[in-house]
PDB file of C-alpha atoms in Angstrom:
ATOM      1  CA  MET K  30      -0.037   0.210  -0.269  1.00  0.00           C
ATOM      2  CA  TYR K  31       1.231   3.166  -0.922  1.00  0.00           C
ATOM      3  CA  ARG K  32       0.055   6.708   1.233  1.00  0.00           C
ATOM      4  CA  SER K  33       1.245  10.346   1.893  1.00  0.00           C
ATOM      5  CA  PHE K  34       3.446  11.352   4.541  1.00  0.00           C
ATOM      6  CA  GLN K  35       1.454  10.918   8.685  1.00  0.00           C
ATOM      7  CA  ASN K  36       3.070  12.207  11.797  1.00  0.00           C
ATOM      8  CA  GLY K  37       5.011   9.718  13.269  1.00  0.00           C
ATOM      9  CA  ASP K  38       6.490   8.404  10.006  1.00  0.00           C
ATOM     10  CA  GLU K  39       9.623   9.960  10.162  1.00  0.00           C
ATOM     11  CA  THR K  40      11.094   7.912  12.447  1.00  0.00           C
ATOM     12  CA  ALA K  41      10.503   4.816  10.666  1.00  0.00           C
ATOM     13  CA  ILE K  42      11.862   6.806   7.607  1.00  0.00           C
ATOM     14  CA  THR K  43      14.893   8.118   9.244  1.00  0.00           C
ATOM     15  CA  GLY K  44      15.710   4.179  10.702  1.00  0.00           C
ATOM     16  CA  LEU K  45      15.034   2.329   7.211  1.00  0.00           C
ATOM     17  CA  TRP K  46      17.704   5.355   5.431  1.00  0.00           C
ATOM     18  CA  ASN K  47      20.313   4.530   8.086  1.00  0.00           C
ATOM     19  CA  ARG K  48      19.789   0.567   7.482  1.00  0.00           C
ATOM     20  CA  THR K  49      19.610   1.091   3.834  1.00  0.00           C
ATOM     21  CA  LEU K  50      21.831   3.909   2.754  1.00  0.00           C
ATOM     22  CA  HIS K  51      24.909   2.793   4.401  1.00  0.00           C
ATOM     23  CA  GLN K  52      27.206   5.584   3.512  1.00  0.00           C
ATOM     24  CA  ASP K  53      24.782   8.524   4.239  1.00  0.00           C
ATOM     25  CA  PRO K  54      23.470   8.157   7.052  1.00  0.00           C
ATOM     26  CA  ILE K  55      21.368  10.962   9.188  1.00  0.00           C
ATOM     27  CA  THR K  56      19.546  11.897  12.063  1.00  0.00           C
ATOM     28  CA  LEU K  57      15.996  12.555  13.128  1.00  0.00           C
ATOM     29  CA  GLN K  58      16.764  15.999  13.690  1.00  0.00           C
ATOM     30  CA  ARG K  59      18.301  16.550  10.094  1.00  0.00           C
ATOM     31  CA  PHE K  60      15.503  15.017   8.018  1.00  0.00           C
ATOM     32  CA  PHE K  61      13.560  17.255  10.432  1.00  0.00           C
ATOM     33  CA  ARG K  62      15.266  20.472   9.548  1.00  0.00           C
ATOM     34  CA  GLN K  63      15.376  19.585   6.103  1.00  0.00           C
ATOM     35  CA  VAL K  64      12.672  17.503   5.217  1.00  0.00           C
ATOM     36  CA  LEU K  65      10.281  18.812   7.195  1.00  0.00           C
ATOM     37  CA  LEU K  66      10.786  21.979   7.493  1.00  0.00           C
ATOM     38  CA  ASP K  67      11.441  22.543   4.163  1.00  0.00           C
ATOM     39  CA  PRO K  68      10.001  25.723   2.883  1.00  0.00           C
ATOM     40  CA  ASN K  69       8.537  23.544  -0.456  1.00  0.00           C
ATOM     41  CA  PHE K  70       7.407  20.748   1.531  1.00  0.00           C
ATOM     42  CA  ASP K  71       4.008  19.134   1.109  1.00  0.00           C
ATOM     43  CA  PRO K  72       2.900  15.733   3.150  1.00  0.00           C
ATOM     44  CA  LYS K  73       1.716  14.328  -0.109  1.00  0.00           C
ATOM     45  CA  GLY K  74       5.171  14.317  -2.210  1.00  0.00           C
ATOM     46  CA  LEU K  75       6.490  11.758   0.674  1.00  0.00           C
ATOM     47  CA  ILE K  76       4.975   8.872  -0.476  1.00  0.00           C
ATOM     48  CA  VAL K  77       4.975   5.540   1.223  1.00  0.00           C
ATOM     49  CA  ALA K  78       4.866   2.247   0.732  1.00  0.00           C
ATOM     50  CA  GLU K  79       3.592  -0.384   3.650  1.00  0.00           C
ATOM     51  CA  GLN K  80       3.067  -4.453   4.186  1.00  0.00           C
ATOM     52  CA  ASP K  81       1.570  -4.965   7.237  1.00  0.00           C
ATOM     53  CA  GLY K  82       1.610  -1.960   9.357  1.00  0.00           C
ATOM     54  CA  LYS K  83       5.475  -2.169   8.383  1.00  0.00           C
ATOM     55  CA  LEU K  84       7.292   1.082   6.613  1.00  0.00           C
ATOM     56  CA  ILE K  85       8.951  -0.974   3.494  1.00  0.00           C
ATOM     57  CA  GLY K  86      10.347   2.091   1.011  1.00  0.00           C
ATOM     58  CA  ALA K  87       9.508   5.480   0.727  1.00  0.00           C
ATOM     59  CA  ALA K  88      10.190   8.685  -1.981  1.00  0.00           C
ATOM     60  CA  TYR K  89      10.430  12.187  -1.520  1.00  0.00           C
ATOM     61  CA  ALA K  90       9.520  14.432  -4.425  1.00  0.00           C
ATOM     62  CA  LEU K  91       8.916  18.221  -4.438  1.00  0.00           C
ATOM     63  CA  THR K  92       8.243  21.429  -6.033  1.00  0.00           C
ATOM     64  CA  ARG K  93       8.954  25.057  -5.378  1.00  0.00           C
ATOM     65  CA  LYS K  94       6.177  27.083  -3.570  1.00  0.00           C
ATOM     66  CA  LEU K  95       9.136  29.307  -2.217  1.00  0.00           C
ATOM     67  CA  ALA K  96      11.308  31.500  -4.766  1.00  0.00           C
ATOM     68  CA  MET K  97      15.087  31.208  -3.991  1.00  0.00           C
ATOM     69  CA  GLU K  98      14.903  34.618  -5.318  1.00  0.00           C
ATOM     70  CA  GLY K  99      12.343  36.849  -6.868  1.00  0.00           C
ATOM     71  CA  THR K 100       9.054  35.599  -7.979  1.00  0.00           C
ATOM     72  CA  GLU K 101      11.151  32.843  -9.650  1.00  0.00           C
ATOM     73  CA  LEU K 102       9.547  29.350  -9.176  1.00  0.00           C
ATOM     74  CA  GLU K 103      11.289  26.878 -11.916  1.00  0.00           C
ATOM     75  CA  GLN K 104       8.048  25.983 -12.958  1.00  0.00           C
ATOM     76  CA  GLY K 105       7.972  22.753 -14.779  1.00  0.00           C
ATOM     77  CA  SER K 106      10.369  21.518 -13.046  1.00  0.00           C
ATOM     78  CA  ALA K 107      10.306  18.712  -9.703  1.00  0.00           C
ATOM     79  CA  TRP K 108      12.834  17.053  -7.379  1.00  0.00           C
ATOM     80  CA  VAL K 109      13.070  13.765  -6.093  1.00  0.00           C
ATOM     81  CA  THR K 110      15.796  14.169  -3.381  1.00  0.00           C
ATOM     82  CA  PHE K 111      15.650  10.806  -1.547  1.00  0.00           C
ATOM     83  CA  PHE K 112      14.568   7.206  -2.368  1.00  0.00           C
ATOM     84  CA  LEU K 113      14.831   3.931  -0.349  1.00  0.00           C
ATOM     85  CA  VAL K 114      13.818   1.050  -0.171  1.00  0.00           C
ATOM     86  CA  ASP K 115      13.490  -2.281   2.279  1.00  0.00           C
ATOM     87  CA  SER K 116      16.758  -4.860   1.534  1.00  0.00           C
ATOM     88  CA  ALA K 117      14.088  -7.444   2.138  1.00  0.00           C
ATOM     89  CA  TYR K 118      11.443  -5.775  -0.257  1.00  0.00           C
ATOM     90  CA  THR K 119      13.838  -5.374  -3.508  1.00  0.00           C
ATOM     91  CA  HIS K 120      13.248  -6.718  -6.296  1.00  0.00           C
ATOM     92  CA  ARG K 121       9.417  -6.770  -5.690  1.00  0.00           C
ATOM     93  CA  ARG K 122       8.638  -3.588  -7.494  1.00  0.00           C
ATOM     94  CA  VAL K 123       8.179  -1.229  -4.526  1.00  0.00           C
ATOM     95  CA  GLY K 124      10.793   0.972  -5.780  1.00  0.00           C
ATOM     96  CA  HIS K 125       8.869   1.043  -8.930  1.00  0.00           C
ATOM     97  CA  GLY K 126       5.979   1.801  -7.612  1.00  0.00           C
ATOM     98  CA  LEU K 127       7.231   4.758  -5.226  1.00  0.00           C
ATOM     99  CA  MET K 128       8.504   6.492  -8.095  1.00  0.00           C
ATOM    100  CA  GLU K 129       5.455   6.338 -10.104  1.00  0.00           C
ATOM    101  CA  GLN K 130       3.766   7.869  -7.080  1.00  0.00           C
ATOM    102  CA  VAL K 131       5.926  10.810  -6.292  1.00  0.00           C
ATOM    103  CA  GLU K 132       5.866  11.321 -10.200  1.00  0.00           C
ATOM    104  CA  GLN K 133       1.955  11.145 -10.226  1.00  0.00           C
ATOM    105  CA  TYR K 134       2.422  13.719  -7.608  1.00  0.00           C
ATOM    106  CA  ALA K 135       4.996  16.376  -9.762  1.00  0.00           C
ATOM    107  CA  LYS K 136       2.868  16.224 -12.565  1.00  0.00           C
ATOM    108  CA  SER K 137      -0.352  17.218 -10.162  1.00  0.00           C
ATOM    109  CA  GLN K 138       1.921  20.233  -9.669  1.00  0.00           C
ATOM    110  CA  GLY K 139       2.758  21.222 -13.274  1.00  0.00           C
ATOM    111  CA  ALA K 140       5.940  19.706 -13.244  1.00  0.00           C
ATOM    112  CA  GLU K 141       7.412  18.467 -16.846  1.00  0.00           C
ATOM    113  CA  LYS K 142      10.370  17.178 -15.890  1.00  0.00           C
ATOM    114  CA  MET K 143      11.865  15.079 -12.804  1.00  0.00           C
ATOM    115  CA  PHE K 144      15.450  15.561 -11.389  1.00  0.00           C
ATOM    116  CA  PHE K 145      17.479  13.891  -9.148  1.00  0.00           C
ATOM    117  CA  SER K 146      18.531  15.555  -6.899  1.00  0.00           C
ATOM    118  CA  SER K 147      19.645  18.695  -7.831  1.00  0.00           C
ATOM    119  CA  TYR K 148      17.297  20.724  -5.300  1.00  0.00           C
ATOM    120  CA  ALA K 149      18.452  23.464  -3.925  1.00  0.00           C
ATOM    121  CA  PRO K 150      18.947  24.415  -0.751  1.00  0.00           C
ATOM    122  CA  ASN K 151      17.966  20.856   1.254  1.00  0.00           C
ATOM    123  CA  TYR K 152      19.214  18.158  -0.730  1.00  0.00           C
ATOM    124  CA  PHE K 153      21.052  15.296   1.042  1.00  0.00           C
ATOM    125  CA  LEU K 154      23.238  14.584  -1.988  1.00  0.00           C
ATOM    126  CA  PRO K 155      24.128  16.465  -5.548  1.00  0.00           C
ATOM    127  CA  GLY K 156      22.916  13.272  -6.943  1.00  0.00           C
ATOM    128  CA  ILE K 157      23.285   9.148  -7.372  1.00  0.00           C
ATOM    129  CA  ASP K 158      26.764   7.993  -6.412  1.00  0.00           C
ATOM    130  CA  GLU K 159      27.264   4.796  -8.658  1.00  0.00           C
ATOM    131  CA  ALA K 160      30.102   3.584  -6.666  1.00  0.00           C
ATOM    132  CA  ALA K 161      28.206   3.153  -3.447  1.00  0.00           C
ATOM    133  CA  TYR K 162      24.681   2.610  -4.602  1.00  0.00           C
ATOM    134  CA  PRO K 163      25.082   1.018  -8.409  1.00  0.00           C
ATOM    135  CA  ALA K 164      21.382  -0.709  -7.977  1.00  0.00           C
ATOM    136  CA  GLY K 165      20.437   2.630  -7.416  1.00  0.00           C
ATOM    137  CA  TYR K 166      21.991   3.919 -10.382  1.00  0.00           C
ATOM    138  CA  ALA K 167      20.787   1.562 -12.117  1.00  0.00           C
ATOM    139  CA  PHE K 168      17.321   1.651 -10.957  1.00  0.00           C
ATOM    140  CA  LEU K 169      17.271   5.283 -11.707  1.00  0.00           C
ATOM    141  CA  GLN K 170      17.837   4.175 -15.312  1.00  0.00           C
ATOM    142  CA  LYS K 171      15.582   2.039 -15.804  1.00  0.00           C
ATOM    143  CA  GLU K 172      12.936   4.299 -14.754  1.00  0.00           C
ATOM    144  CA  GLY K 173      13.633   6.299 -17.718  1.00  0.00           C
ATOM    145  CA  TYR K 174      16.254   8.967 -16.015  1.00  0.00           C
ATOM    146  CA  ARG K 175      19.273  10.074 -17.766  1.00  0.00           C
ATOM    147  CA  ARG K 176      22.556  11.410 -16.645  1.00  0.00           C
ATOM    148  CA  LEU K 177      22.603  15.241 -16.648  1.00  0.00           C
ATOM    149  CA  TYR K 178      26.511  15.621 -15.518  1.00  0.00           C
ATOM    150  CA  SER K 179      28.719  14.738 -12.505  1.00  0.00           C
ATOM    151  CA  PRO K 180      29.628  16.712 -10.290  1.00  0.00           C
ATOM    152  CA  VAL K 181      32.205  15.312  -7.493  1.00  0.00           C
ATOM    153  CA  ALA K 182      32.597  15.986  -3.749  1.00  0.00           C
ATOM    154  CA  MET K 183      36.539  17.117  -2.838  1.00  0.00           C
ATOM    155  CA  HIS K 184      38.502  16.676   0.378  1.00  0.00           C
ATOM    156  CA  ARG K 185      41.821  18.646   1.690  1.00  0.00           C
ATOM    157  CA  ASP K 186      43.703  17.247   4.792  1.00  0.00           C
ATOM    158  CA  LEU K 187      44.886  20.206   6.958  1.00  0.00           C
ATOM    159  CA  LEU K 188      47.093  18.552   9.462  1.00  0.00           C
ATOM    160  CA  ASP K 189      49.790  18.965   7.193  1.00  0.00           C
ATOM    161  CA  TYR K 190      48.552  22.646   5.828  1.00  0.00           C
ATOM    162  CA  VAL K 191      51.164  25.243   5.949  1.00  0.00           C
ATOM    163  CA  TYR K 192      50.258  28.509   4.075  1.00  0.00           C
ATOM    164  CA  PRO K 193      52.244  29.222   1.161  1.00  0.00           C
ATOM    165  CA  GLU K 194      54.780  31.398   0.732  1.00  0.00           C
ATOM    166  CA  ALA K 195      54.194  32.113  -2.613  1.00  0.00           C
ATOM    167  CA  VAL K 196      50.475  32.810  -2.256  1.00  0.00           C
ATOM    168  CA  GLY K 197      51.419  35.583   0.082  1.00  0.00           C
ATOM    169  CA  GLU K 198      53.848  36.986  -1.803  1.00  0.00           C
ATOM    170  CA  LEU K 199      50.858  37.262  -4.869  1.00  0.00           C
ATOM    171  CA  LYS K 200      48.793  38.016  -2.097  1.00  0.00           C
ATOM    172  CA  ARG K 201      50.933  41.443  -1.369  1.00  0.00           C
ATOM    173  CA  GLN K 202      51.327  42.242  -4.647  1.00  0.00           C
ATOM    174  CA  ARG K 203      47.700  42.475  -5.358  1.00  0.00           C
ATOM    175  CA  GLU K 204      47.261  44.586  -1.816  1.00  0.00           C
ATOM    176  CA  SER K 205      49.330  46.703  -3.394  1.00  0.00           C
ATOM    177  CA  GLU K 206      47.541  47.092  -6.427  1.00  0.00           C
ATOM    178  CA  GLY K 207      44.489  48.504  -4.684  1.00  0.00           C
ATOM    179  CA  TYR K 208      42.983  45.014  -3.610  1.00  0.00           C
ATOM    180  CA  SER K 209      41.644  43.983  -0.097  1.00  0.00           C
ATOM    181  CA  PHE K 210      41.222  40.682   1.510  1.00  0.00           C
ATOM    182  CA  GLY K 211      39.583  40.075   4.793  1.00  0.00           C
ATOM    183  CA  PRO K 212      36.796  38.623   6.968  1.00  0.00           C
ATOM    184  CA  ALA K 213      33.668  40.670   5.930  1.00  0.00           C
ATOM    185  CA  ALA K 214      32.792  43.619   7.900  1.00  0.00           C
ATOM    186  CA  LYS K 215      28.474  43.194   9.231  1.00  0.00           C
ATOM    187  CA  GLY K 216      27.850  46.267   6.936  1.00  0.00           C
ATOM    188  CA  ASP K 217      29.434  44.142   4.145  1.00  0.00           C
ATOM    189  CA  PHE K 218      26.947  41.935   3.988  1.00  0.00           C
ATOM    190  CA  PRO K 219      23.993  43.524   1.897  1.00  0.00           C
ATOM    191  CA  GLU K 220      26.652  43.868  -0.780  1.00  0.00           C
ATOM    192  CA  LEU K 221      28.185  40.231  -0.218  1.00  0.00           C
ATOM    193  CA  ILE K 222      24.564  38.605  -0.223  1.00  0.00           C
ATOM    194  CA  CYS K 223      23.576  40.396  -3.491  1.00  0.00           C
ATOM    195  CA  PHE K 224      27.128  40.006  -5.267  1.00  0.00           C
ATOM    196  CA  ALA K 225      26.606  35.874  -4.724  1.00  0.00           C
ATOM    197  CA  ASN K 226      22.692  36.223  -5.590  1.00  0.00           C
ATOM    198  CA  GLU K 227      23.676  37.656  -8.986  1.00  0.00           C
ATOM    199  CA  LYS K 228      26.876  36.513  -9.880  1.00  0.00           C
ATOM    200  CA  PHE K 229      26.101  32.907  -9.170  1.00  0.00           C
ATOM    201  CA  ASN K 230      23.264  31.754  -8.017  1.00  0.00           C
ATOM    202  CA  PRO K 231      20.357  32.632  -5.239  1.00  0.00           C
ATOM    203  CA  ASP K 232      21.447  29.501  -3.186  1.00  0.00           C
ATOM    204  CA  TRP K 233      24.940  30.610  -2.044  1.00  0.00           C
ATOM    205  CA  GLY K 234      23.714  34.220  -1.364  1.00  0.00           C
ATOM    206  CA  ARG K 235      20.991  32.222   1.124  1.00  0.00           C
ATOM    207  CA  ALA K 236      24.002  30.073   2.267  1.00  0.00           C
ATOM    208  CA  ILE K 237      25.635  33.865   3.447  1.00  0.00           C
ATOM    209  CA  ARG K 238      22.284  35.240   4.861  1.00  0.00           C
ATOM    210  CA  GLU K 239      20.908  31.597   6.586  1.00  0.00           C
ATOM    211  CA  GLY K 240      24.215  30.685   7.977  1.00  0.00           C
ATOM    212  CA  ILE K 241      24.726  34.406   9.752  1.00  0.00           C
ATOM    213  CA  LEU K 242      21.333  34.045  10.872  1.00  0.00           C
ATOM    214  CA  GLN K 243      22.154  30.300  12.403  1.00  0.00           C
ATOM    215  CA  GLY K 244      25.209  31.794  14.612  1.00  0.00           C
ATOM    216  CA  LEU K 245      27.711  31.215  11.751  1.00  0.00           C
ATOM    217  CA  ASP K 246      30.966  33.929  13.252  1.00  0.00           C
ATOM    218  CA  PRO K 247      31.373  35.961  10.476  1.00  0.00           C
ATOM    219  CA  SER K 248      35.020  35.523  10.435  1.00  0.00           C
ATOM    220  CA  GLN K 249      34.084  32.819   8.631  1.00  0.00           C
ATOM    221  CA  VAL K 250      33.161  34.891   6.125  1.00  0.00           C
ATOM    222  CA  LEU K 251      36.474  36.658   3.530  1.00  0.00           C
ATOM    223  CA  ALA K 252      35.655  39.254   0.921  1.00  0.00           C
ATOM    224  CA  ALA K 253      37.828  40.516  -1.614  1.00  0.00           C
ATOM    225  CA  LYS K 254      37.555  43.907  -2.665  1.00  0.00           C
ATOM    226  CA  ASN K 255      38.979  46.082  -4.966  1.00  0.00           C
ATOM    227  CA  GLY K 256      38.770  49.905  -4.124  1.00  0.00           C
ATOM    228  CA  GLY K 257      36.029  49.128  -1.341  1.00  0.00           C
ATOM    229  CA  ARG K 258      33.814  47.019  -3.915  1.00  0.00           C
ATOM    230  CA  ILE K 259      33.319  43.488  -3.145  1.00  0.00           C
ATOM    231  CA  VAL K 260      34.816  41.305  -6.272  1.00  0.00           C
ATOM    232  CA  GLY K 261      35.109  37.201  -4.350  1.00  0.00           C
ATOM    233  CA  PHE K 262      34.055  35.331  -1.501  1.00  0.00           C
ATOM    234  CA  ALA K 263      34.794  32.427   0.363  1.00  0.00           C
ATOM    235  CA  MET K 264      33.242  30.976   3.619  1.00  0.00           C
ATOM    236  CA  PHE K 265      32.961  27.768   5.304  1.00  0.00           C
ATOM    237  CA  GLY K 266      30.866  26.357   7.865  1.00  0.00           C
ATOM    238  CA  GLY K 267      27.878  27.949   6.594  1.00  0.00           C
ATOM    239  CA  TYR K 268      26.033  24.344   5.571  1.00  0.00           C
ATOM    240  CA  GLU K 269      24.184  23.163   8.886  1.00  0.00           C
ATOM    241  CA  GLY K 270      27.106  24.201  10.744  1.00  0.00           C
ATOM    242  CA  ILE K 271      29.438  21.627   9.813  1.00  0.00           C
ATOM    243  CA  ARG K 272      32.348  23.726  10.660  1.00  0.00           C
ATOM    244  CA  GLU K 273      35.003  21.741   8.042  1.00  0.00           C
ATOM    245  CA  ARG K 274      31.830  22.228   5.046  1.00  0.00           C
ATOM    246  CA  PHE K 275      33.866  24.859   2.975  1.00  0.00           C
ATOM    247  CA  GLY K 276      32.111  27.018   0.306  1.00  0.00           C
ATOM    248  CA  PRO K 277      30.217  28.248  -1.360  1.00  0.00           C
ATOM    249  CA  PHE K 278      33.141  30.244  -2.667  1.00  0.00           C
ATOM    250  CA  GLY K 279      33.688  32.461  -5.712  1.00  0.00           C
ATOM    251  CA  VAL K 280      35.719  35.498  -7.815  1.00  0.00           C
ATOM    252  CA  ASP K 281      33.771  37.635 -10.057  1.00  0.00           C
ATOM    253  CA  GLU K 282      34.676  36.747 -13.722  1.00  0.00           C
ATOM    254  CA  SER K 283      35.743  40.014 -14.679  1.00  0.00           C
ATOM    255  CA  GLU K 284      38.417  39.672 -12.059  1.00  0.00           C
ATOM    256  CA  GLN K 285      39.444  36.150 -13.012  1.00  0.00           C
ATOM    257  CA  GLY K 286      42.969  35.484 -13.867  1.00  0.00           C
ATOM    258  CA  LYS K 287      44.593  37.608 -10.941  1.00  0.00           C
ATOM    259  CA  GLY K 288      45.026  34.501  -8.576  1.00  0.00           C
ATOM    260  CA  LEU K 289      42.157  36.356  -6.177  1.00  0.00           C
ATOM    261  CA  GLY K 290      40.837  32.521  -5.834  1.00  0.00           C
ATOM    262  CA  LYS K 291      43.920  31.507  -5.026  1.00  0.00           C
ATOM    263  CA  ILE K 292      44.108  33.868  -2.407  1.00  0.00           C
ATOM    264  CA  LEU K 293      40.792  33.381  -0.690  1.00  0.00           C
ATOM    265  CA  LEU K 294      40.931  29.681  -0.979  1.00  0.00           C
ATOM    266  CA  HIS K 295      44.395  29.495   1.071  1.00  0.00           C
ATOM    267  CA  ASP K 296      42.827  32.467   3.704  1.00  0.00           C
ATOM    268  CA  ALA K 297      40.355  30.314   4.343  1.00  0.00           C
ATOM    269  CA  LEU K 298      42.353  26.816   4.534  1.00  0.00           C
ATOM    270  CA  PHE K 299      44.368  29.434   6.684  1.00  0.00           C
ATOM    271  CA  ALA K 300      41.297  29.964   9.030  1.00  0.00           C
ATOM    272  CA  MET K 301      39.872  26.731   9.366  1.00  0.00           C
ATOM    273  CA  LYS K 302      43.600  25.545  10.493  1.00  0.00           C
ATOM    274  CA  GLN K 303      43.628  28.454  13.120  1.00  0.00           C
ATOM    275  CA  LEU K 304      40.359  26.455  14.705  1.00  0.00           C
ATOM    276  CA  THR K 305      41.758  23.669  14.636  1.00  0.00           C
ATOM    277  CA  LEU K 306      40.130  21.876  12.444  1.00  0.00           C
ATOM    278  CA  GLN K 307      41.690  18.650  10.599  1.00  0.00           C
ATOM    279  CA  SER K 308      40.169  18.758   7.355  1.00  0.00           C
ATOM    280  CA  ALA K 309      38.137  20.807   4.487  1.00  0.00           C
ATOM    281  CA  TRP K 310      35.325  19.128   2.574  1.00  0.00           C
ATOM    282  CA  PHE K 311      32.367  19.977   0.224  1.00  0.00           C
ATOM    283  CA  LEU K 312      29.646  18.301  -2.234  1.00  0.00           C
ATOM    284  CA  TRP K 313      29.995  19.798  -5.135  1.00  0.00           C
ATOM    285  CA  THR K 314      31.966  20.970  -8.062  1.00  0.00           C
ATOM    286  CA  SER K 315      33.196  19.923 -11.881  1.00  0.00           C
ATOM    287  CA  GLU K 316      37.101  18.641 -11.782  1.00  0.00           C
ATOM    288  CA  THR K 317      37.051  20.008 -15.001  1.00  0.00           C
ATOM    289  CA  SER K 318      35.556  23.416 -14.509  1.00  0.00           C
ATOM    290  CA  SER K 319      38.187  26.353 -13.183  1.00  0.00           C
ATOM    291  CA  ALA K 320      37.164  26.027  -9.525  1.00  0.00           C
ATOM    292  CA  GLY K 321      38.129  22.298  -9.955  1.00  0.00           C
ATOM    293  CA  HIS K 322      41.718  22.558 -10.993  1.00  0.00           C
ATOM    294  CA  LEU K 323      42.128  25.223  -8.840  1.00  0.00           C
ATOM    295  CA  TYR K 324      41.236  22.253  -5.934  1.00  0.00           C
ATOM    296  CA  LEU K 325      43.000  20.239  -7.490  1.00  0.00           C
ATOM    297  CA  LYS K 326      46.289  21.888  -7.710  1.00  0.00           C
ATOM    298  CA  HIS K 327      46.140  23.022  -4.080  1.00  0.00           C
ATOM    299  CA  GLY K 328      45.562  19.967  -2.398  1.00  0.00           C
ATOM    300  CA  PHE K 329      42.020  18.660  -3.005  1.00  0.00           C
ATOM    301  CA  LYS K 330      41.782  15.422  -3.259  1.00  0.00           C
ATOM    302  CA  THR K 331      38.202  14.148  -5.050  1.00  0.00           C
ATOM    303  CA  TYR K 332      36.856  11.213  -2.845  1.00  0.00           C
ATOM    304  CA  ARG K 333      33.172  10.734  -4.654  1.00  0.00           C
ATOM    305  CA  GLN K 334      31.555  11.276  -7.827  1.00  0.00           C
ATOM    306  CA  PHE K 335      27.680  12.117  -8.071  1.00  0.00           C
ATOM    307  CA  HIS K 336      25.494  11.948 -11.318  1.00  0.00           C
ATOM    308  CA  VAL K 337      22.821  14.664 -11.412  1.00  0.00           C
ATOM    309  CA  MET K 338      19.820  12.841 -13.570  1.00  0.00           C
ATOM    310  CA  VAL K 339      16.878  13.743 -15.462  1.00  0.00           C
ATOM    311  CA  LYS K 340      13.180  12.244 -16.757  1.00  0.00           C
ATOM    312  CA  GLU K 341      10.669  14.047 -19.123  1.00  0.00           C
ATOM    313  CA  LEU K 342       7.670  13.523 -17.620  1.00  0.00           C
ATOM    314  CA  GLU K 343       5.001  12.182 -19.753  1.00  0.00           C
ATOM    315  CA  SER K 344       1.469  14.029 -19.718  1.00  0.00           C
TER     316      SER K 344
END
C-alpha cells in the first residue's frame, strides 16, 4: 500500500534510511530540518510504502512554492531528493511503485521534468553515487532517468597545512594594487549577498544569509575587494553548522586570472587551521571547471562522484 506522509513516519523513515543508505546515515533531527521544515515541503509529495503495518519504502518529491529569489518558482521542474526500499523487499517493484507515485504528484503540481537530486537548498547529496549505490543508479536508468552531468566531492587534509609563501607574495602584490582581503564586516553583508545572488546563484546568497542568522561567526566569511567593491568571497561552516564544510566560494568573472581565488582559498584554509579544524571538504564541483582545477592544484582530492539525473514526465 502506498500513501502520503503522516505524523510519526519520520522515525520509521530515518530508521529505514540508516539501514539501507549505509554510506550516508542521517539523524532524525537532520531529516526534520531538511525535509519537514523545508519551505517547499508538501506531505503529499512524501510517499511511503507499507506492508502489514510496516514501512518498507519511501520516496520524496517536491516542487517550488517559495522562490529562492524574486518570483522564480522554476515552474515545470520537480525534484526527488531520496528514495529507499527495505532490502527484504527488493525485486518486488516497490521502488517502481514509489517512483510512479511521486511522479504523479509532480505532474499534479505542473511539473514536466523530474531531477535527481539537484534541489537547493536542502539536498542530501548532489546526485546518485554510482560507486556507493550501483543498484540505485541502475534503478534510476531503468525508470527512464538519464545522466545530465557528474559533479564531484573533494576533501583536503589540514593536519600538515602551511600557508604557501608564494600565495603570501601574490597577496601582498594584489594589496599594493588596491585589493584587500579579510573577514567580511557586518556592513558588507547586504552587498555580499547581492553579489552571490547575481554573479553566481541565489542558493549561495541564501547560504550566507541563513548561516549568519543561524549563528555562523562572520569571521568565517572572507571577502576580496577592489577599491572597496566586493569582487570575490569564500566561506566555511555555513551549511548545517558543519565547520569543516568549505564553500560557497567564487570570484567575479571580470576579476579572474589575477589569483584572487587562490588567495581567498588559502585565507579560508588558514582560518580553518587556526580553529584547529583537521580537514576541509565540500560536496559539489566539476573537476574540469576552473574551480575544480584550482582545488586539485592546491591539495584537494576527489573522494566521491555523483550523477545528476533527469526524466521527462509524460503528460
